[in-house]
mmCIF file of C-alpha atoms in Angstrom:
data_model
loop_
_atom_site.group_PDB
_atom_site.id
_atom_site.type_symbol
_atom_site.label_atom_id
_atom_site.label_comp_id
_atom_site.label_asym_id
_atom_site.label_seq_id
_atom_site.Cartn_x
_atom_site.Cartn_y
_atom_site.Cartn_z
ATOM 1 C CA UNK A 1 143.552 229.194 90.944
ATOM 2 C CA UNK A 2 144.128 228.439 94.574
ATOM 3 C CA UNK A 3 141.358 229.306 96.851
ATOM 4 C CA UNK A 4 142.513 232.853 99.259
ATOM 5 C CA UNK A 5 142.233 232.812 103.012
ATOM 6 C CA UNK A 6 138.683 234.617 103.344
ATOM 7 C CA UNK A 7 138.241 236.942 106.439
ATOM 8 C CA UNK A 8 134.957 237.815 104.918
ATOM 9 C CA UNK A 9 132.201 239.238 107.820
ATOM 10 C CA UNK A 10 129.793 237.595 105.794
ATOM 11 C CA UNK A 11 128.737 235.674 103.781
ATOM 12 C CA UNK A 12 131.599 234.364 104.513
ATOM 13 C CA UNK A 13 134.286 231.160 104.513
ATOM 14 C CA UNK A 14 132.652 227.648 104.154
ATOM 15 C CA UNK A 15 134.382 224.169 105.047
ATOM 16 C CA UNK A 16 136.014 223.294 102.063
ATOM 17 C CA UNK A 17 134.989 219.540 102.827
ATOM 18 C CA UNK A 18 131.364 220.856 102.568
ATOM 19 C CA UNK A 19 131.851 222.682 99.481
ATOM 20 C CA UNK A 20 133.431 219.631 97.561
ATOM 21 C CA UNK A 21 130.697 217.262 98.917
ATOM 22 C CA UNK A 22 128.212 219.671 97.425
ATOM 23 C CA UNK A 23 130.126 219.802 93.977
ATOM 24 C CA UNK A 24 129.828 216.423 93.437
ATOM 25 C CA UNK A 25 126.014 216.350 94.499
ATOM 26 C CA UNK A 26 125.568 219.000 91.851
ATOM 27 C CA UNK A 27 123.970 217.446 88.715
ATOM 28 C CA UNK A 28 122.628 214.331 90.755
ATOM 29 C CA UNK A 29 121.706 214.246 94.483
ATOM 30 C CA UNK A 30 121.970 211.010 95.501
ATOM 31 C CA UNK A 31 120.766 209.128 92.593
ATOM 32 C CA UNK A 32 117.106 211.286 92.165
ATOM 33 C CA UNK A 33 118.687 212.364 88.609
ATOM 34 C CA UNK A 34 118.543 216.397 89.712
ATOM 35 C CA UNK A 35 120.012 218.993 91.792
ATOM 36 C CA UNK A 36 118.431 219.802 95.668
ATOM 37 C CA UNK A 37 117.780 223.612 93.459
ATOM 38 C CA UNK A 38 115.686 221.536 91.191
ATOM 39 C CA UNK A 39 113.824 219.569 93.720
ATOM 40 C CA UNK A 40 110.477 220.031 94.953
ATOM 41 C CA UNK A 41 110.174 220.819 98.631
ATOM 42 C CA UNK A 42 106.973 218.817 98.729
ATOM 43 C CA UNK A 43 109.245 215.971 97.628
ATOM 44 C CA UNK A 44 109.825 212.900 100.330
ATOM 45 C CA UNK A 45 113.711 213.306 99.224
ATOM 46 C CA UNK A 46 113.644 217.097 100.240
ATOM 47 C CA UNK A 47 111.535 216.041 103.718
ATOM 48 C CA UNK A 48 114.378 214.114 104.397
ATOM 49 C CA UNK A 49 117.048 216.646 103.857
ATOM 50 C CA UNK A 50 115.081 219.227 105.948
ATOM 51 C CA UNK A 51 113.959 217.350 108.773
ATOM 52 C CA UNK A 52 118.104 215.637 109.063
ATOM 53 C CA UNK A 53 118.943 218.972 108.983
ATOM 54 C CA UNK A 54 116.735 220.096 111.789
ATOM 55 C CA UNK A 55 117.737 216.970 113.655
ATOM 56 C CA UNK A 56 121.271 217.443 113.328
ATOM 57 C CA UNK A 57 121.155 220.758 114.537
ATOM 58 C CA UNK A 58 119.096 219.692 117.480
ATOM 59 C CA UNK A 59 122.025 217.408 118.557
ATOM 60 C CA UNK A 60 124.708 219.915 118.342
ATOM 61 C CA UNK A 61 123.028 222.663 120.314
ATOM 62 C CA UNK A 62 121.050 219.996 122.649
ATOM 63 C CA UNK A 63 117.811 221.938 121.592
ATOM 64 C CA UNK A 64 114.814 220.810 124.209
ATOM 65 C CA UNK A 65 111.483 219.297 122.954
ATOM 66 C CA UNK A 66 109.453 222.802 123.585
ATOM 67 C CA UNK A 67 111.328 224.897 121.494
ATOM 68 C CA UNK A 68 110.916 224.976 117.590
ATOM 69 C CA UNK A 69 113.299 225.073 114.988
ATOM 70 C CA UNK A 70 112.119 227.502 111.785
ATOM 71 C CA UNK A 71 113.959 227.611 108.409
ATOM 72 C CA UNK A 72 113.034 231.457 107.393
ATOM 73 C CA UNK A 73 113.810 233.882 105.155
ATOM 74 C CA UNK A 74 114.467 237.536 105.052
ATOM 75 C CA UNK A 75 117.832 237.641 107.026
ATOM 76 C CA UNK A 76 118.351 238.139 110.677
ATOM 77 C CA UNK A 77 117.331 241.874 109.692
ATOM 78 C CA UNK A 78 113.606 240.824 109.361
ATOM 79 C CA UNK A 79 113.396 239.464 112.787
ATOM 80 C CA UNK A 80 113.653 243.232 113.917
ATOM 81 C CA UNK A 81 110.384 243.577 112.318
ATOM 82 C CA UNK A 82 109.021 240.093 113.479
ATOM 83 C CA UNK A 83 109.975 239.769 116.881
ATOM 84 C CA UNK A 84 107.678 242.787 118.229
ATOM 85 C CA UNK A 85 104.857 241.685 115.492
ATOM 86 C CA UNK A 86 104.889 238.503 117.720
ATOM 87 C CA UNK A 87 105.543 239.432 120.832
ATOM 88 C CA UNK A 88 105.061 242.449 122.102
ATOM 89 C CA UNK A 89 101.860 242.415 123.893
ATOM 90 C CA UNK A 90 102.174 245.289 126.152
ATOM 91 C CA UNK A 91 103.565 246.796 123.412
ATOM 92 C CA UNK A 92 107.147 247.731 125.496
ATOM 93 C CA UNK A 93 110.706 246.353 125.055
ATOM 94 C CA UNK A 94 114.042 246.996 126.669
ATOM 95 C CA UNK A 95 117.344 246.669 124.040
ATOM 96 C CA UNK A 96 120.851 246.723 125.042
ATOM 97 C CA UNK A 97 122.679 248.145 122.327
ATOM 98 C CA UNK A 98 126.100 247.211 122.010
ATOM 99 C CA UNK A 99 126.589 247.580 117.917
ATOM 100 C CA UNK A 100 124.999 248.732 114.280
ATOM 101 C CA UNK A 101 122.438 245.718 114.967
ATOM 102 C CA UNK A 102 121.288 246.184 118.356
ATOM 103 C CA UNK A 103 120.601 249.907 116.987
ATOM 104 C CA UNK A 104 118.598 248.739 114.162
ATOM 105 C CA UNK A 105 116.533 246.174 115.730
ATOM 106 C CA UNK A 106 115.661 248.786 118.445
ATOM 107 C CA UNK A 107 114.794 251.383 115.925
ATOM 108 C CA UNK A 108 112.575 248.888 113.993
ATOM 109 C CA UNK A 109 111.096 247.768 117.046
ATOM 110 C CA UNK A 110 110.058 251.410 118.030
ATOM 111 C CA UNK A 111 107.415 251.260 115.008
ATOM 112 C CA UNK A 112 105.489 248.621 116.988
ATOM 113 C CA UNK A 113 105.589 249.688 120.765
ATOM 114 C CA UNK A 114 107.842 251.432 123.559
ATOM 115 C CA UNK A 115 111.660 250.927 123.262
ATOM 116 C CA UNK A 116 113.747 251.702 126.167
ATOM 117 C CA UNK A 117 117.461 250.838 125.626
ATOM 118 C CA UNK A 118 118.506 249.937 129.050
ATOM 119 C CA UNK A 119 122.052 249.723 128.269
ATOM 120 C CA UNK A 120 124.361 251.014 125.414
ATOM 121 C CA UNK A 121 128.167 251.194 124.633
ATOM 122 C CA UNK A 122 127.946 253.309 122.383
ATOM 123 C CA UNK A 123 129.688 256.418 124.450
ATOM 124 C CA UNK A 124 133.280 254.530 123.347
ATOM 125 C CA UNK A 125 131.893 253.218 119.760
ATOM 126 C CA UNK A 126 131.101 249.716 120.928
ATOM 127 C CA UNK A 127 134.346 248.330 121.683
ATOM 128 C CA UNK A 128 133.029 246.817 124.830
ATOM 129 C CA UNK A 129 129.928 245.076 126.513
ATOM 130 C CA UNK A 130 128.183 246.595 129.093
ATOM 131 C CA UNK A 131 127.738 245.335 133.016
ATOM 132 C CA UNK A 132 124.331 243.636 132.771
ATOM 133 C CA UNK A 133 123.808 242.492 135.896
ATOM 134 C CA UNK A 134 121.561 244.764 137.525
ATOM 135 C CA UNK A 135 120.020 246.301 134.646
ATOM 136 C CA UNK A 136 116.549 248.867 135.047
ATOM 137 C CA UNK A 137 114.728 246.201 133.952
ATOM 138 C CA UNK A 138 110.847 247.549 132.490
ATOM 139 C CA UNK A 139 108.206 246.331 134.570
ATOM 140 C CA UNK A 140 105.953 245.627 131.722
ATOM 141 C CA UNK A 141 108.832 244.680 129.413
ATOM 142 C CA UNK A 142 107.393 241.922 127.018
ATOM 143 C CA UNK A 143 111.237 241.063 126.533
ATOM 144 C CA UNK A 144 114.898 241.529 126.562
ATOM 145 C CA UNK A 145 116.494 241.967 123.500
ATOM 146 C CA UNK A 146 120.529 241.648 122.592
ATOM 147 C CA UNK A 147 123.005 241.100 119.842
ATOM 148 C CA UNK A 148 125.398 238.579 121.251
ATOM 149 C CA UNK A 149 128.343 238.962 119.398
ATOM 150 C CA UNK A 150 128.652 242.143 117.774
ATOM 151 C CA UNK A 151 130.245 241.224 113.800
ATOM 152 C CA UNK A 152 131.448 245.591 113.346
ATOM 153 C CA UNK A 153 133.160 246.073 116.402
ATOM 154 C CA UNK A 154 134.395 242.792 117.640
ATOM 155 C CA UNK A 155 132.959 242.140 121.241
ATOM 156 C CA UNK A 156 130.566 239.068 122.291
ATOM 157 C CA UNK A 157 128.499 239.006 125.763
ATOM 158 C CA UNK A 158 130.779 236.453 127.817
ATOM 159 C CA UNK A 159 128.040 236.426 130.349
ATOM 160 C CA UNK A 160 123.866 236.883 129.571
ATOM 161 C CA UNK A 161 121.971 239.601 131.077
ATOM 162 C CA UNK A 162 120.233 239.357 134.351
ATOM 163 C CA UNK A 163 116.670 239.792 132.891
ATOM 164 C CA UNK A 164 115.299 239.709 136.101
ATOM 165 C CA UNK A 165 112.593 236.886 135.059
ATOM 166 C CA UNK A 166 111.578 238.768 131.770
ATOM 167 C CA UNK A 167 111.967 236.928 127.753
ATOM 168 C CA UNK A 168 115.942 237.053 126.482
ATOM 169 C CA UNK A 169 115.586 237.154 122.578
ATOM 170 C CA UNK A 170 119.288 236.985 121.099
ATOM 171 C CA UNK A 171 120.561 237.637 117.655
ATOM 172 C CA UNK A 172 123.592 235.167 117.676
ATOM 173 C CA UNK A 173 124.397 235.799 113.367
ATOM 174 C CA UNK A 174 127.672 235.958 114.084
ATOM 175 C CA UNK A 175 128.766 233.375 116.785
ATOM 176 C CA UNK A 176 126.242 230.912 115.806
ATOM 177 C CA UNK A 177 127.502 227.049 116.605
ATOM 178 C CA UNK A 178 131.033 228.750 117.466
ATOM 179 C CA UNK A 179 130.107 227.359 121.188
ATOM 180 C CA UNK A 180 128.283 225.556 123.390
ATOM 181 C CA UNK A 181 124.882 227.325 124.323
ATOM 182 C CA UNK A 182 121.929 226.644 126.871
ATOM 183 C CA UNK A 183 119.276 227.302 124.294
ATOM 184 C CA UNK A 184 117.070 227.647 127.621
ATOM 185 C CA UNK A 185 118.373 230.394 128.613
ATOM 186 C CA UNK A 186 116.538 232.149 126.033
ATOM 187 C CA UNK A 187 112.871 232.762 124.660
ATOM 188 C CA UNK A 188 114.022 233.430 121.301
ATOM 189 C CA UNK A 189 117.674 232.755 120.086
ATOM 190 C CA UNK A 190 117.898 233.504 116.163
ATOM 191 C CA UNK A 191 120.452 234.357 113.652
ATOM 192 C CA UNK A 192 121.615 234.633 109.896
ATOM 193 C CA UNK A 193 123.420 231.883 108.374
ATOM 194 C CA UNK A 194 125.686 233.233 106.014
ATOM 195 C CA UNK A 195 128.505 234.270 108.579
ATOM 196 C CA UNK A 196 129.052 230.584 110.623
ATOM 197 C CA UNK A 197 126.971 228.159 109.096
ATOM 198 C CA UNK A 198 125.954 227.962 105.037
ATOM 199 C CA UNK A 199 125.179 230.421 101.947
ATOM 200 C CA UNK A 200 122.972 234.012 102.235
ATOM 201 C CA UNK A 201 119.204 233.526 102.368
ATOM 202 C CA UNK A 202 118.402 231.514 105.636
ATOM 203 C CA UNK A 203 117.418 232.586 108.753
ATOM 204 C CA UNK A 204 117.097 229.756 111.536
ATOM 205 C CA UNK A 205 114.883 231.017 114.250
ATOM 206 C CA UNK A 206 114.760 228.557 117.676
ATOM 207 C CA UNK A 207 111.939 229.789 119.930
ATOM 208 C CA UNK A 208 110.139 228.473 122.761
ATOM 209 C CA UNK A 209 106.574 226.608 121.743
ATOM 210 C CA UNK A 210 104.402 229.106 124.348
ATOM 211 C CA UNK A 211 105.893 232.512 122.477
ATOM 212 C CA UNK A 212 103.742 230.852 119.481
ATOM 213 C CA UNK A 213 100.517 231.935 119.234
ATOM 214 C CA UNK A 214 97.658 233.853 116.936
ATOM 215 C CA UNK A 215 97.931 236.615 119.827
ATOM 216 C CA UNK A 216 100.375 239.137 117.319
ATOM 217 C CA UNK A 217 100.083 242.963 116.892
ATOM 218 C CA UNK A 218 97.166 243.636 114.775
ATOM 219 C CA UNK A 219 97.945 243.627 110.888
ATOM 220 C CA UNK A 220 100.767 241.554 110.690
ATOM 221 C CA UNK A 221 101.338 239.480 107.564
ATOM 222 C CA UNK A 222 100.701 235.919 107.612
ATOM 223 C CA UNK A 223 104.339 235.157 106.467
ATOM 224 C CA UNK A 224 105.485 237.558 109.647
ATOM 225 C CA UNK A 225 103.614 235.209 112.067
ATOM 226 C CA UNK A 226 106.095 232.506 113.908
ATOM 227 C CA UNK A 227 102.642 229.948 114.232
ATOM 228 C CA UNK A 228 102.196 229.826 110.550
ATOM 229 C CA UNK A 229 106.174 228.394 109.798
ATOM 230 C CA UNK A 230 105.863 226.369 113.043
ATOM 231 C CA UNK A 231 102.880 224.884 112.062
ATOM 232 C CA UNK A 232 104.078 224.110 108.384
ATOM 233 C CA UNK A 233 107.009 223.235 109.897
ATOM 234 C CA UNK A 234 109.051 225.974 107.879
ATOM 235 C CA UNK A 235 107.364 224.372 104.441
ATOM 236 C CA UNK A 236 104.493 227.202 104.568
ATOM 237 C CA UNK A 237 105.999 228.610 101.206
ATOM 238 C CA UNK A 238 109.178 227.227 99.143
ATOM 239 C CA UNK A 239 111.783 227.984 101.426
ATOM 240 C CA UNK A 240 115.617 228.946 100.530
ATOM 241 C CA UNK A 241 116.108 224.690 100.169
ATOM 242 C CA UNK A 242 119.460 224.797 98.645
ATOM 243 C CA UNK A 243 120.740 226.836 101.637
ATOM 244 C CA UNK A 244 118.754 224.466 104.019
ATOM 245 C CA UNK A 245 120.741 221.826 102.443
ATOM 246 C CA UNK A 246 124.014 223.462 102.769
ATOM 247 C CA UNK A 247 123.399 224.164 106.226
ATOM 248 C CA UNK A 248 122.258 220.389 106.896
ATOM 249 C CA UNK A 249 125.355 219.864 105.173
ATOM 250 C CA UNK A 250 127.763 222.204 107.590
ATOM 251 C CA UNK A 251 125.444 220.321 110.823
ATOM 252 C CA UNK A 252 126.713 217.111 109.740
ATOM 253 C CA UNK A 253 130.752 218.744 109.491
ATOM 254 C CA UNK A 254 130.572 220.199 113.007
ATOM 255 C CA UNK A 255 129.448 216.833 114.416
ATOM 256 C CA UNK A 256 132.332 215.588 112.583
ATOM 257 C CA UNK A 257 134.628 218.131 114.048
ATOM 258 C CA UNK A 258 133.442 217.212 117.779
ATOM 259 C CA UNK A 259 130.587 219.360 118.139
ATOM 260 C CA UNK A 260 130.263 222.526 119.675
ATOM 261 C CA UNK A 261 132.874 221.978 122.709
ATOM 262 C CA UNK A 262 135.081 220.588 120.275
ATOM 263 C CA UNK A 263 134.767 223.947 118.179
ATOM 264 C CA UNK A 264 135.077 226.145 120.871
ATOM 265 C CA UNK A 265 138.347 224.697 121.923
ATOM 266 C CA UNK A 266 139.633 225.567 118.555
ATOM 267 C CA UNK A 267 137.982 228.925 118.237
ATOM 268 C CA UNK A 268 139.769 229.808 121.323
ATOM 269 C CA UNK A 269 142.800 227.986 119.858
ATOM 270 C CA UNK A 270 142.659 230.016 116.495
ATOM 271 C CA UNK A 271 141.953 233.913 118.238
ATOM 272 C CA UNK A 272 144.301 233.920 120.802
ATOM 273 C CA UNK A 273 146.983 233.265 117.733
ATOM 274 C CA UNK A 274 145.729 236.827 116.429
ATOM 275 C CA UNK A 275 145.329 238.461 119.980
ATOM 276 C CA UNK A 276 148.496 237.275 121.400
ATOM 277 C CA UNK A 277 150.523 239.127 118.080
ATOM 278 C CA UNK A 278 148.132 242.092 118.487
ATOM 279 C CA UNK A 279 148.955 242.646 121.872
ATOM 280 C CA UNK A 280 152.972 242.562 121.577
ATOM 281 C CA UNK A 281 152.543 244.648 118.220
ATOM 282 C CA UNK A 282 154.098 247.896 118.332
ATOM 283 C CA UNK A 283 152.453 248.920 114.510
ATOM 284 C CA UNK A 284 148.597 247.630 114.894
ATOM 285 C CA UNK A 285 146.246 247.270 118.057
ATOM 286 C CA UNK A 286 142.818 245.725 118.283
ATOM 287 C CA UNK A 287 139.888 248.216 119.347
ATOM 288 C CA UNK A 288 138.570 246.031 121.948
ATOM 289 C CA UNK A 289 138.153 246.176 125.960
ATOM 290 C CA UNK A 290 139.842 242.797 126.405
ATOM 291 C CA UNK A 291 137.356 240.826 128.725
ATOM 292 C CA UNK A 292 135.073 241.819 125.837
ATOM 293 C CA UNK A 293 136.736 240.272 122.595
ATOM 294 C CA UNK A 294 134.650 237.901 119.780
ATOM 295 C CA UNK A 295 136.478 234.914 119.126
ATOM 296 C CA UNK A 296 134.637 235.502 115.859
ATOM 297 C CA UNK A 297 135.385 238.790 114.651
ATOM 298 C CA UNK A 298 138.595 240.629 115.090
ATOM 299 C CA UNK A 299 138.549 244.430 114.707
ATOM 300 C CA UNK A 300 142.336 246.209 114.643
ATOM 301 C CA UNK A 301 144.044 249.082 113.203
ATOM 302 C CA UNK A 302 147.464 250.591 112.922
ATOM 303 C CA UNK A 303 146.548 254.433 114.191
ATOM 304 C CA UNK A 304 147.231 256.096 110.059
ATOM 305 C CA UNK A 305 144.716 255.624 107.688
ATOM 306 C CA UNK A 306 146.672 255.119 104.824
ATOM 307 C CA UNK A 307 148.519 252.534 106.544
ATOM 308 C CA UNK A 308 145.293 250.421 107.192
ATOM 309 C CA UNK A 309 144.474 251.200 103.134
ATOM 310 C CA UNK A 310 148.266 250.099 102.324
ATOM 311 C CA UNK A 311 147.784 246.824 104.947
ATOM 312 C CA UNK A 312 144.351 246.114 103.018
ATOM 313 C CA UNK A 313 146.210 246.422 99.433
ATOM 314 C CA UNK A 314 149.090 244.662 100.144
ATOM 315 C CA UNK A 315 147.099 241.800 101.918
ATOM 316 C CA UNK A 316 144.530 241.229 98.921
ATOM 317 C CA UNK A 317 147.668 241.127 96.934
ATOM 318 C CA UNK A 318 149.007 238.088 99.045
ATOM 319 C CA UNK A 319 145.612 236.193 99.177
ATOM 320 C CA UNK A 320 144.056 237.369 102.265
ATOM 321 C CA UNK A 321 140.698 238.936 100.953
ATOM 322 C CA UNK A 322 138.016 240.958 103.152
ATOM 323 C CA UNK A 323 140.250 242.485 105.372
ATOM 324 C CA UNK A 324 139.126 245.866 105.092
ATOM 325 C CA UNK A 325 137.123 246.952 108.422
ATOM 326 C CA UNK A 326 133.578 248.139 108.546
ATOM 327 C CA UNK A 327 133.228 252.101 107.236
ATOM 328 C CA UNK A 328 131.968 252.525 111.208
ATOM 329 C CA UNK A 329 135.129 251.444 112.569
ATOM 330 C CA UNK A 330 137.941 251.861 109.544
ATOM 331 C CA UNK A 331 141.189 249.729 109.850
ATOM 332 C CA UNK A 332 140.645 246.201 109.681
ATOM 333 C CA UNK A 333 138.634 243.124 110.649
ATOM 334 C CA UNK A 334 139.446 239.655 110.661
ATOM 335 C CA UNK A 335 136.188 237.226 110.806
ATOM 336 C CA UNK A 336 138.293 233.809 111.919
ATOM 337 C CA UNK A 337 134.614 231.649 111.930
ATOM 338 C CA UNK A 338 134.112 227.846 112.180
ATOM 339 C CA UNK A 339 135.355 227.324 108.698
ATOM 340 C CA UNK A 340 138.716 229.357 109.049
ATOM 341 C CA UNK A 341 141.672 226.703 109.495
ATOM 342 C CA UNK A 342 144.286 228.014 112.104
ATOM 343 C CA UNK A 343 146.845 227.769 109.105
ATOM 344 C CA UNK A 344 144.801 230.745 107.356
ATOM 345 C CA UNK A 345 145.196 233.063 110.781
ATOM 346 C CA UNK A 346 148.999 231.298 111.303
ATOM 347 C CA UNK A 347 149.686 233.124 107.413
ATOM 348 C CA UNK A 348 147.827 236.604 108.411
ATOM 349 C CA UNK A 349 149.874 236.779 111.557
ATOM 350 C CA UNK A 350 153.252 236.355 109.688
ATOM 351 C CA UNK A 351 152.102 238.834 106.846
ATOM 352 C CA UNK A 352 151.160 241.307 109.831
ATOM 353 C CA UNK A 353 155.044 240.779 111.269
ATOM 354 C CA UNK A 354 156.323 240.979 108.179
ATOM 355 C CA UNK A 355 154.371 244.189 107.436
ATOM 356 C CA UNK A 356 155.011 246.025 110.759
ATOM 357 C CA UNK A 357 159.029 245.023 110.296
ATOM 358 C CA UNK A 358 159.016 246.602 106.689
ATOM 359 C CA UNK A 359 156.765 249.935 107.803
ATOM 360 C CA UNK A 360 158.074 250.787 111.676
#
């Protein structure tokens, strides 16, 4: 059967390269006679794997010295928990809540101190990013917490928020590697892998080296505590390996690619194919303030409900799968990550034409 274009949120599309090279490395990885899901993690062969995986990942986002990279588990959704367990020594936080996330991580948060949510968009349901530049910043904020790129509702911070001096700590799931970053820019910059980078079941974590330290909220677990992965670097436990090694794997593809500049150019490339059709439609429209729009994630609808459900049908039918839009939002989303060629969002535009000509 011939593989479907994917829009999946997540887990989502992976480079078919990637997925071949893997295939192949199945039964034997390179000559040790077993599989990477077979292999110790104590092993020297599985050392190398993580650490060239760490490396590589170093080199695409230009990662400085004093900041750590963690393998973790538990999705980005456990960082909700771990971020305040680590950090919040004066026990207050200020969120900007732009999505579903944002709104979760500051409800989890409020078990462990004072949340104030500085900022919100949630008065029009998200579809844009509000003006962060001269936010109410808490005095005694221990950080600054967003969601970069929102995966529901299709917007992305274009610029960071003036913290006014205090920790950023970004949740980046969902654009992760899509860009160039300036990883100092942030105390904590963290996300799940499953949407831009490898399989379900790895977190990566970057943090600064000083936000490390036995000073966390009183009763949290020893697997909740940033020092003990950093010190073990992310071997404390068995860790998700095979989805270390897939990642590692993905590292080395974007380097092939160009890196991160490289990939940005065709992000861009690849969503203003969808945005341009979307904005000369007369059937669908995206939801999305326009200065505000994910390259990653591409919410739209048509305005009738059983027009979006006869869009969805009709698309699965032609081999575009995971169209259907979050239950928050209805209509459709397109996720148009790393891994989706322009040919796969070339084929969705012509299907939408071809749609809108045959239901005007």
């Amino acid at each position: 059967m011939a593989r479907v274009y994917n829009f999946s949120a997540g887990p989502a599309v992976l480079p078919e390269e990637v997925l071949k090279e893997a295939a192949d490395e199945m039964l034997d990885y390179k000559g040790s006679g077993m599989s990477v899901m077979e292999m110790s993690h104590r092993s020297k062969v599985y050392e190398t794997i993580i650490n060239e995986a760490e490396q590589d990942l170093r080199d695409l986002m230009n990662i400085p010295d004093n900041y750590k990279v963690l393998f973790l588990q538990g999705g980005a959704s456990q960082q909700f928990a771990m971020i305040p367990m680590n950090l919040m020594k004066n026990k207050v936080a200020d969120y900007i809540v732009t999505g579903q996330w944002a709104k979760k991580a500051a409800s989890e948060a409020a078990k462990y101190g004072k949340v104030n949510v500085i900022a919100s968009s949630a008065d029009e349901t998200f579809s844009y990013i509000p003006d962060c530049s001269d936010l109410d910043i808490s005095e005694d904020a221990d950080y600054v917490y967003i969601c970069e790129n929102n995966t529901i509702y299709g917007t992305k911070f274009k610029e960071l928020p003036n913290t006014k001096g205090k920790e950023l700590i970004a949740d980046v799931s969902s654009c992760f590697l899509s860009e160039p970053v300036d990883v100092t820019k942030y105390g904590i910059i963290y996300g799940g892998v499953q949407k831009n980078i490898g399989p379900a079941g790895v977190v990566i974590v970057i943090i600064r080296e000083d936000l490390i330290t036995e000073d966390v909220l009183e009763g949290t677990p020893t697997m909740l505590q940033y020092k003990t992965h950093a010190d073990a670097k992310s071997l404390y436990n068995t860790p998700p390996a095979y989805g270390i090694y897939m990642c590692g794997k993905v590292f080395k593809w974007l380097k092939k690619q160009g890196g991160l500049a490289a990939m940005k150019e065709y992000n861009e490339k690849k969503a203003k194919i969808l945005y341009d059709f979307l904005d000369e439609s007369k059937l669908f429209k995206g939801t999305v303030r326009k200065e505000d729009r994910s390259l990653m994630n591409v919410p739209f609808v048509t305005g009738n409900d059983e027009l979006d459900a006869k869009f969805v049908k009709e698309a699965k039918e032609a081999g575009f799968e995971n169209l259907k839009g979050h239950r928050s939002v209805g209509g459709m989303r397109a996720s148009i990550y790393n891994a989706m060629p322009i040919a796969g969002v070339e084929a969705l535009v012509k299907f939408m034409r071809d749609f809108e000509q045959a239901n005007l």
